[in-house]
């Protein structure tokens, strides 16, 4: 791939694990398990092409309403994957971070995450944000409550931004959603204001290297205007 116009920050709504499994007559958790391989692929490709920030929507505030068995299965898988992958991610220079109401996560999962974040905190090659128990509205409400508790009287867009979960991250350049749904589902509501959107019918467990590269190539062809005028382009 040409090295031009690589998105600096990619955010992904990893959807379609359940349908992937259903189509094969498998239980939903198999879809989540195979979907984890797609996560490995997008991390690897991000490192190769020079994406600096990757935010993965892994579990939403609304996903808590799923059957207890699925929720527990996902939490267990998350813990297992972090434990299995953290050493190699660390070697590759990946810094693991989380956004969301993570205090809602089971204590053992939170412990595993903290260990991974601590181990990888000085890495700078790729910032990997896991959105867990994450909701865009919850993030905005949490920010507002912090602003109130600090007694701040006035705020503007730039100062508001510092109260978000990851103020150090630039806003996403590219949002990818797999599995055909064309909605945001309460992801990064504030941050996506000028993000390029890419939707594909491919289900998350099938979203591997080539599909990701296709999305990045599509992004490279876009003209971003941010409400302004770009000379020589219409
Ligand atoms: C995405 O796949 C993974 C999570 C939301 C945790 P889904 O589980 O939503 O799969 P579908 O949408 O039911 O196919
Ligand atoms: C969005 O997918 C959340 C994650 C990918 C973690 P959902 O499957 O929860 O979204 P809806 O229910 O189709 O909007
Ligand atoms: Mg879904």
mmCIF file of C-alpha atoms and ligand atoms in Angstrom:
data_model
loop_
_atom_site.group_PDB
_atom_site.id
_atom_site.type_symbol
_atom_site.label_atom_id
_atom_site.label_comp_id
_atom_site.label_asym_id
_atom_site.label_seq_id
_atom_site.Cartn_x
_atom_site.Cartn_y
_atom_site.Cartn_z
ATOM 1 C CA UNK A 1 0.000 0.000 0.000
ATOM 2 C CA UNK A 2 1.174 3.524 -0.758
ATOM 3 C CA UNK A 3 2.171 5.365 2.330
ATOM 4 C CA UNK A 4 -0.103 8.331 1.674
ATOM 5 C CA UNK A 5 -3.063 9.322 3.757
ATOM 6 C CA UNK A 6 -2.940 6.640 6.354
ATOM 7 C CA UNK A 7 -5.568 7.428 8.981
ATOM 8 C CA UNK A 8 -3.856 8.383 12.201
ATOM 9 C CA UNK A 9 -6.735 7.136 14.341
ATOM 10 C CA UNK A 10 -9.051 4.288 13.316
ATOM 11 C CA UNK A 11 -12.116 3.395 15.383
ATOM 12 C CA UNK A 12 -13.968 0.131 14.775
ATOM 13 C CA UNK A 13 -17.439 -1.111 15.711
ATOM 14 C CA UNK A 14 -16.759 -4.831 15.620
ATOM 15 C CA UNK A 15 -20.214 -6.187 14.858
ATOM 16 C CA UNK A 16 -21.652 -9.457 13.554
ATOM 17 C CA UNK A 17 -20.088 -12.149 15.721
ATOM 18 C CA UNK A 18 -23.476 -13.596 16.648
ATOM 19 C CA UNK A 19 -24.692 -13.735 13.048
ATOM 20 C CA UNK A 20 -21.425 -15.303 11.920
ATOM 21 C CA UNK A 21 -21.928 -18.133 14.398
ATOM 22 C CA UNK A 22 -25.654 -18.444 13.716
ATOM 23 C CA UNK A 23 -25.043 -18.929 9.994
ATOM 24 C CA UNK A 24 -22.827 -21.870 10.816
ATOM 25 C CA UNK A 25 -25.200 -23.343 13.350
ATOM 26 C CA UNK A 26 -22.708 -22.560 16.118
ATOM 27 C CA UNK A 27 -23.316 -20.954 19.510
ATOM 28 C CA UNK A 28 -22.790 -17.169 19.629
ATOM 29 C CA UNK A 29 -19.682 -17.423 21.772
ATOM 30 C CA UNK A 30 -17.892 -19.142 18.878
ATOM 31 C CA UNK A 31 -18.417 -15.967 16.874
ATOM 32 C CA UNK A 32 -16.787 -13.926 19.621
ATOM 33 C CA UNK A 33 -13.891 -16.363 19.810
ATOM 34 C CA UNK A 34 -13.199 -16.285 16.075
ATOM 35 C CA UNK A 35 -13.734 -12.513 16.094
ATOM 36 C CA UNK A 36 -10.725 -12.272 18.388
ATOM 37 C CA UNK A 37 -8.568 -13.434 15.466
ATOM 38 C CA UNK A 38 -9.784 -10.447 13.457
ATOM 39 C CA UNK A 39 -8.671 -8.232 16.331
ATOM 40 C CA UNK A 40 -5.171 -9.679 16.031
ATOM 41 C CA UNK A 41 -5.196 -8.988 12.292
ATOM 42 C CA UNK A 42 -6.246 -5.348 12.567
ATOM 43 C CA UNK A 43 -3.663 -4.700 15.267
ATOM 44 C CA UNK A 44 -0.949 -6.275 13.136
ATOM 45 C CA UNK A 45 -1.919 -4.311 10.022
ATOM 46 C CA UNK A 46 -2.211 -1.091 12.041
ATOM 47 C CA UNK A 47 1.382 -1.581 13.176
ATOM 48 C CA UNK A 48 2.527 -2.306 9.619
ATOM 49 C CA UNK A 49 0.919 0.666 7.896
ATOM 50 C CA UNK A 50 1.508 3.165 10.690
ATOM 51 C CA UNK A 51 -1.911 3.763 12.210
ATOM 52 C CA UNK A 52 -1.071 5.416 15.546
ATOM 53 C CA UNK A 53 -4.359 5.065 17.427
ATOM 54 C CA UNK A 54 -6.797 2.173 17.212
ATOM 55 C CA UNK A 55 -10.037 2.223 19.206
ATOM 56 C CA UNK A 56 -12.045 -0.992 19.329
ATOM 57 C CA UNK A 57 -15.662 -1.109 20.486
ATOM 58 C CA UNK A 58 -15.636 -4.372 22.400
ATOM 59 C CA UNK A 59 -18.540 -3.969 24.846
ATOM 60 C CA UNK A 60 -21.137 -1.226 25.109
ATOM 61 C CA UNK A 61 -23.063 0.084 28.112
ATOM 62 C CA UNK A 62 -26.142 -1.462 26.431
ATOM 63 C CA UNK A 63 -24.471 -4.856 25.981
ATOM 64 C CA UNK A 64 -24.967 -5.449 29.734
ATOM 65 C CA UNK A 65 -28.616 -6.165 28.871
ATOM 66 C CA UNK A 66 -27.641 -9.341 26.973
ATOM 67 C CA UNK A 67 -28.263 -12.723 28.602
ATOM 68 C CA UNK A 68 -26.045 -13.224 31.635
ATOM 69 C CA UNK A 69 -24.402 -16.227 30.026
ATOM 70 C CA UNK A 70 -23.244 -14.253 26.981
ATOM 71 C CA UNK A 71 -22.032 -11.332 29.112
ATOM 72 C CA UNK A 72 -20.027 -13.659 31.372
ATOM 73 C CA UNK A 73 -18.660 -15.509 28.344
ATOM 74 C CA UNK A 74 -17.466 -12.238 26.828
ATOM 75 C CA UNK A 75 -15.816 -11.155 30.085
ATOM 76 C CA UNK A 76 -14.074 -14.481 30.387
ATOM 77 C CA UNK A 77 -12.855 -14.284 26.782
ATOM 78 C CA UNK A 78 -11.597 -10.763 27.309
ATOM 79 C CA UNK A 79 -9.566 -11.778 30.327
ATOM 80 C CA UNK A 80 -8.167 -14.819 28.537
ATOM 81 C CA UNK A 81 -7.188 -12.811 25.446
ATOM 82 C CA UNK A 82 -5.485 -10.040 27.371
ATOM 83 C CA UNK A 83 -3.498 -12.558 29.351
ATOM 84 C CA UNK A 84 -2.520 -14.432 26.181
ATOM 85 C CA UNK A 85 -1.642 -11.400 24.055
ATOM 86 C CA UNK A 86 -0.135 -8.840 26.405
ATOM 87 C CA UNK A 87 3.483 -10.011 26.157
ATOM 88 C CA UNK A 88 3.572 -9.966 22.374
ATOM 89 C CA UNK A 89 1.698 -6.669 22.188
ATOM 90 C CA UNK A 90 4.240 -5.230 24.576
ATOM 91 C CA UNK A 91 7.110 -6.457 22.407
ATOM 92 C CA UNK A 92 5.485 -4.825 19.363
ATOM 93 C CA UNK A 93 5.306 -1.463 21.112
ATOM 94 C CA UNK A 94 1.551 -1.415 21.679
ATOM 95 C CA UNK A 95 0.205 0.625 24.577
ATOM 96 C CA UNK A 96 -3.062 -0.801 25.928
ATOM 97 C CA UNK A 97 -5.625 1.639 27.311
ATOM 98 C CA UNK A 98 -9.314 1.464 28.137
ATOM 99 C CA UNK A 99 -12.251 3.839 27.807
ATOM 100 C CA UNK A 100 -15.670 3.355 29.369
ATOM 101 C CA UNK A 101 -17.277 2.817 32.747
ATOM 102 C CA UNK A 102 -14.698 0.158 33.462
ATOM 103 C CA UNK A 103 -15.458 0.056 37.196
ATOM 104 C CA UNK A 104 -18.546 -1.951 36.133
ATOM 105 C CA UNK A 105 -16.352 -4.787 34.853
ATOM 106 C CA UNK A 106 -15.842 -7.880 37.041
ATOM 107 C CA UNK A 107 -12.886 -7.306 39.413
ATOM 108 C CA UNK A 108 -10.750 -10.096 37.925
ATOM 109 C CA UNK A 109 -11.148 -8.669 34.407
ATOM 110 C CA UNK A 110 -10.292 -5.204 35.675
ATOM 111 C CA UNK A 111 -7.183 -6.582 37.390
ATOM 112 C CA UNK A 112 -6.019 -8.204 34.182
ATOM 113 C CA UNK A 113 -6.580 -4.965 32.280
ATOM 114 C CA UNK A 114 -4.697 -2.921 34.864
ATOM 115 C CA UNK A 115 -1.768 -5.289 34.664
ATOM 116 C CA UNK A 116 -1.730 -5.003 30.859
ATOM 117 C CA UNK A 117 -1.973 -1.212 30.960
ATOM 118 C CA UNK A 118 0.803 -0.974 33.511
ATOM 119 C CA UNK A 119 3.079 -3.293 31.541
ATOM 120 C CA UNK A 120 2.573 -1.424 28.250
ATOM 121 C CA UNK A 121 2.246 2.156 29.470
ATOM 122 C CA UNK A 122 5.546 3.422 28.052
ATOM 123 C CA UNK A 123 4.965 2.060 24.554
ATOM 124 C CA UNK A 124 4.357 4.557 21.780
ATOM 125 C CA UNK A 125 4.130 2.702 18.474
ATOM 126 C CA UNK A 126 0.395 2.047 18.620
ATOM 127 C CA UNK A 127 -2.119 3.246 21.200
ATOM 128 C CA UNK A 128 -4.777 0.567 21.459
ATOM 129 C CA UNK A 129 -7.943 1.752 23.189
ATOM 130 C CA UNK A 130 -10.419 -0.910 24.253
ATOM 131 C CA UNK A 131 -13.905 0.532 24.652
ATOM 132 C CA UNK A 132 -15.410 -1.543 27.451
ATOM 133 C CA UNK A 133 -18.695 -0.854 29.154
ATOM 134 C CA UNK A 134 -18.494 2.162 26.896
ATOM 135 C CA UNK A 135 -21.307 4.478 25.849
ATOM 136 C CA UNK A 136 -20.936 7.810 24.071
ATOM 137 C CA UNK A 137 -23.722 9.395 26.095
ATOM 138 C CA UNK A 138 -22.291 8.001 29.329
ATOM 139 C CA UNK A 139 -18.918 9.514 28.427
ATOM 140 C CA UNK A 140 -20.446 12.950 27.878
ATOM 141 C CA UNK A 141 -22.467 12.712 31.099
ATOM 142 C CA UNK A 142 -19.380 11.580 33.038
ATOM 143 C CA UNK A 143 -17.477 14.551 31.616
ATOM 144 C CA UNK A 144 -20.220 16.989 32.595
ATOM 145 C CA UNK A 145 -20.344 15.592 36.126
ATOM 146 C CA UNK A 146 -16.606 16.032 36.520
ATOM 147 C CA UNK A 147 -16.885 19.588 35.260
ATOM 148 C CA UNK A 148 -19.614 20.294 37.825
ATOM 149 C CA UNK A 149 -17.696 18.665 40.672
ATOM 150 C CA UNK A 150 -14.640 20.791 39.875
ATOM 151 C CA UNK A 151 -16.798 23.893 40.075
ATOM 152 C CA UNK A 152 -15.950 24.959 36.528
ATOM 153 C CA UNK A 153 -18.270 27.796 35.489
ATOM 154 C CA UNK A 154 -17.702 27.964 31.763
ATOM 155 C CA UNK A 155 -16.517 25.557 29.132
ATOM 156 C CA UNK A 156 -15.726 25.593 25.413
ATOM 157 C CA UNK A 157 -15.155 22.769 22.936
ATOM 158 C CA UNK A 158 -11.421 22.621 23.551
ATOM 159 C CA UNK A 159 -11.669 22.590 27.345
ATOM 160 C CA UNK A 160 -14.597 20.127 27.273
ATOM 161 C CA UNK A 161 -12.446 17.707 25.359
ATOM 162 C CA UNK A 162 -10.089 17.406 28.317
ATOM 163 C CA UNK A 163 -12.839 15.773 30.359
ATOM 164 C CA UNK A 164 -13.381 12.916 27.915
ATOM 165 C CA UNK A 165 -12.044 9.432 28.753
ATOM 166 C CA UNK A 166 -9.000 9.734 26.450
ATOM 167 C CA UNK A 167 -8.273 13.443 25.992
ATOM 168 C CA UNK A 168 -4.787 12.660 24.693
ATOM 169 C CA UNK A 169 -6.101 10.844 21.612
ATOM 170 C CA UNK A 170 -6.817 12.790 18.423
ATOM 171 C CA UNK A 171 -10.360 12.377 17.105
ATOM 172 C CA UNK A 172 -10.814 9.338 14.830
ATOM 173 C CA UNK A 173 -10.108 9.878 11.131
ATOM 174 C CA UNK A 174 -11.864 6.702 10.060
ATOM 175 C CA UNK A 175 -14.735 4.759 11.611
ATOM 176 C CA UNK A 176 -15.334 1.223 10.381
ATOM 177 C CA UNK A 177 -18.510 -0.719 11.162
ATOM 178 C CA UNK A 178 -18.823 -4.322 10.054
ATOM 179 C CA UNK A 179 -21.907 -6.523 9.571
ATOM 180 C CA UNK A 180 -24.104 -4.225 7.511
ATOM 181 C CA UNK A 181 -25.736 -2.052 10.164
ATOM 182 C CA UNK A 182 -25.502 1.642 9.395
ATOM 183 C CA UNK A 183 -25.626 3.214 12.808
ATOM 184 C CA UNK A 184 -23.292 4.484 15.494
ATOM 185 C CA UNK A 185 -24.846 2.510 18.403
ATOM 186 C CA UNK A 186 -23.717 5.039 21.005
ATOM 187 C CA UNK A 187 -20.007 4.928 20.087
ATOM 188 C CA UNK A 188 -17.742 8.030 20.373
ATOM 189 C CA UNK A 189 -20.576 10.527 19.873
ATOM 190 C CA UNK A 190 -18.514 13.639 20.491
ATOM 191 C CA UNK A 191 -15.378 12.440 18.740
ATOM 192 C CA UNK A 192 -16.979 11.292 15.468
ATOM 193 C CA UNK A 193 -18.197 14.765 14.427
ATOM 194 C CA UNK A 194 -15.915 14.891 11.349
ATOM 195 C CA UNK A 195 -14.828 11.281 11.061
ATOM 196 C CA UNK A 196 -15.033 9.470 7.705
ATOM 197 C CA UNK A 197 -17.496 6.575 7.934
ATOM 198 C CA UNK A 198 -16.967 3.171 6.313
ATOM 199 C CA UNK A 199 -19.623 0.474 6.416
ATOM 200 C CA UNK A 200 -19.178 -3.061 5.178
ATOM 201 C CA UNK A 201 -21.463 -6.101 5.130
ATOM 202 C CA UNK A 202 -18.554 -8.371 6.090
ATOM 203 C CA UNK A 203 -19.136 -9.891 9.530
ATOM 204 C CA UNK A 204 -16.476 -9.164 12.137
ATOM 205 C CA UNK A 205 -14.985 -12.698 12.289
ATOM 206 C CA UNK A 206 -14.420 -12.469 8.503
ATOM 207 C CA UNK A 207 -12.951 -8.964 8.668
ATOM 208 C CA UNK A 208 -9.301 -9.813 8.198
ATOM 209 C CA UNK A 209 -6.206 -8.166 6.773
ATOM 210 C CA UNK A 210 -7.467 -7.577 3.208
ATOM 211 C CA UNK A 211 -10.802 -6.149 4.317
ATOM 212 C CA UNK A 212 -9.043 -3.746 6.660
ATOM 213 C CA UNK A 213 -6.610 -2.664 3.949
ATOM 214 C CA UNK A 214 -9.589 -2.062 1.657
ATOM 215 C CA UNK A 215 -11.117 0.280 4.227
ATOM 216 C CA UNK A 216 -7.839 2.165 4.611
ATOM 217 C CA UNK A 217 -7.528 2.493 0.821
ATOM 218 C CA UNK A 218 -11.083 3.791 0.624
ATOM 219 C CA UNK A 219 -10.211 6.370 3.254
ATOM 220 C CA UNK A 220 -7.161 7.493 1.269
ATOM 221 C CA UNK A 221 -9.431 8.462 -1.636
ATOM 222 C CA UNK A 222 -11.701 10.672 0.443
ATOM 223 C CA UNK A 223 -11.591 14.444 0.425
ATOM 224 C CA UNK A 224 -12.076 15.877 3.894
ATOM 225 C CA UNK A 225 -13.441 19.371 3.963
ATOM 226 C CA UNK A 226 -14.287 19.958 7.625
ATOM 227 C CA UNK A 227 -16.939 22.381 6.492
ATOM 228 C CA UNK A 228 -14.473 24.424 4.466
ATOM 229 C CA UNK A 229 -13.483 24.596 0.802
ATOM 230 C CA UNK A 230 -10.720 22.479 -0.695
ATOM 231 C CA UNK A 231 -8.998 24.222 -3.631
ATOM 232 C CA UNK A 232 -9.064 22.398 -6.957
ATOM 233 C CA UNK A 233 -11.417 19.652 -5.754
ATOM 234 C CA UNK A 234 -15.157 19.512 -5.964
HETATM 235 C C1 LIG B 1 -20.360 -7.843 18.163
HETATM 236 O O1 LIG B 1 -21.084 -8.907 17.691
HETATM 237 C C2 LIG B 1 -19.709 -8.152 19.504
HETATM 238 C C3 LIG B 1 -20.317 -7.459 20.641
HETATM 239 C C4 LIG B 1 -21.271 -6.556 20.567
HETATM 240 C C5 LIG B 1 -19.816 -7.789 21.955
HETATM 241 P P1 LIG B 1 -22.583 -9.179 18.108
HETATM 242 O O2 LIG B 1 -22.592 -10.086 19.295
HETATM 243 O O3 LIG B 1 -23.325 -7.897 18.275
HETATM 244 O O4 LIG B 1 -23.119 -9.957 16.832
HETATM 245 P P2 LIG B 1 -24.528 -9.815 16.127
HETATM 246 O O5 LIG B 1 -24.756 -8.365 15.854
HETATM 247 O O6 LIG B 1 -25.524 -10.377 17.086
HETATM 248 O O7 LIG B 1 -24.399 -10.598 14.873
HETATM 249 C C1 LIG B 2 -22.230 -2.311 18.951
HETATM 250 O O1 LIG B 2 -22.801 -3.477 18.488
HETATM 251 C C2 LIG B 2 -21.402 -2.573 20.160
HETATM 252 C C3 LIG B 2 -20.159 -3.316 19.942
HETATM 253 C C4 LIG B 2 -19.699 -3.683 18.790
HETATM 254 C C5 LIG B 2 -19.424 -3.642 21.127
HETATM 255 P P1 LIG B 2 -24.255 -3.943 18.941
HETATM 256 O O2 LIG B 2 -24.498 -5.247 18.280
HETATM 257 O O3 LIG B 2 -24.368 -3.898 20.408
HETATM 258 O O4 LIG B 2 -25.162 -2.795 18.314
HETATM 259 P P2 LIG B 2 -26.698 -2.805 17.889
HETATM 260 O O5 LIG B 2 -27.462 -3.435 19.026
HETATM 261 O O6 LIG B 2 -26.807 -3.601 16.633
HETATM 262 O O7 LIG B 2 -27.024 -1.368 17.657
HETATM 263 MG MG1 LIG B 3 -24.428 -6.743 17.011
#
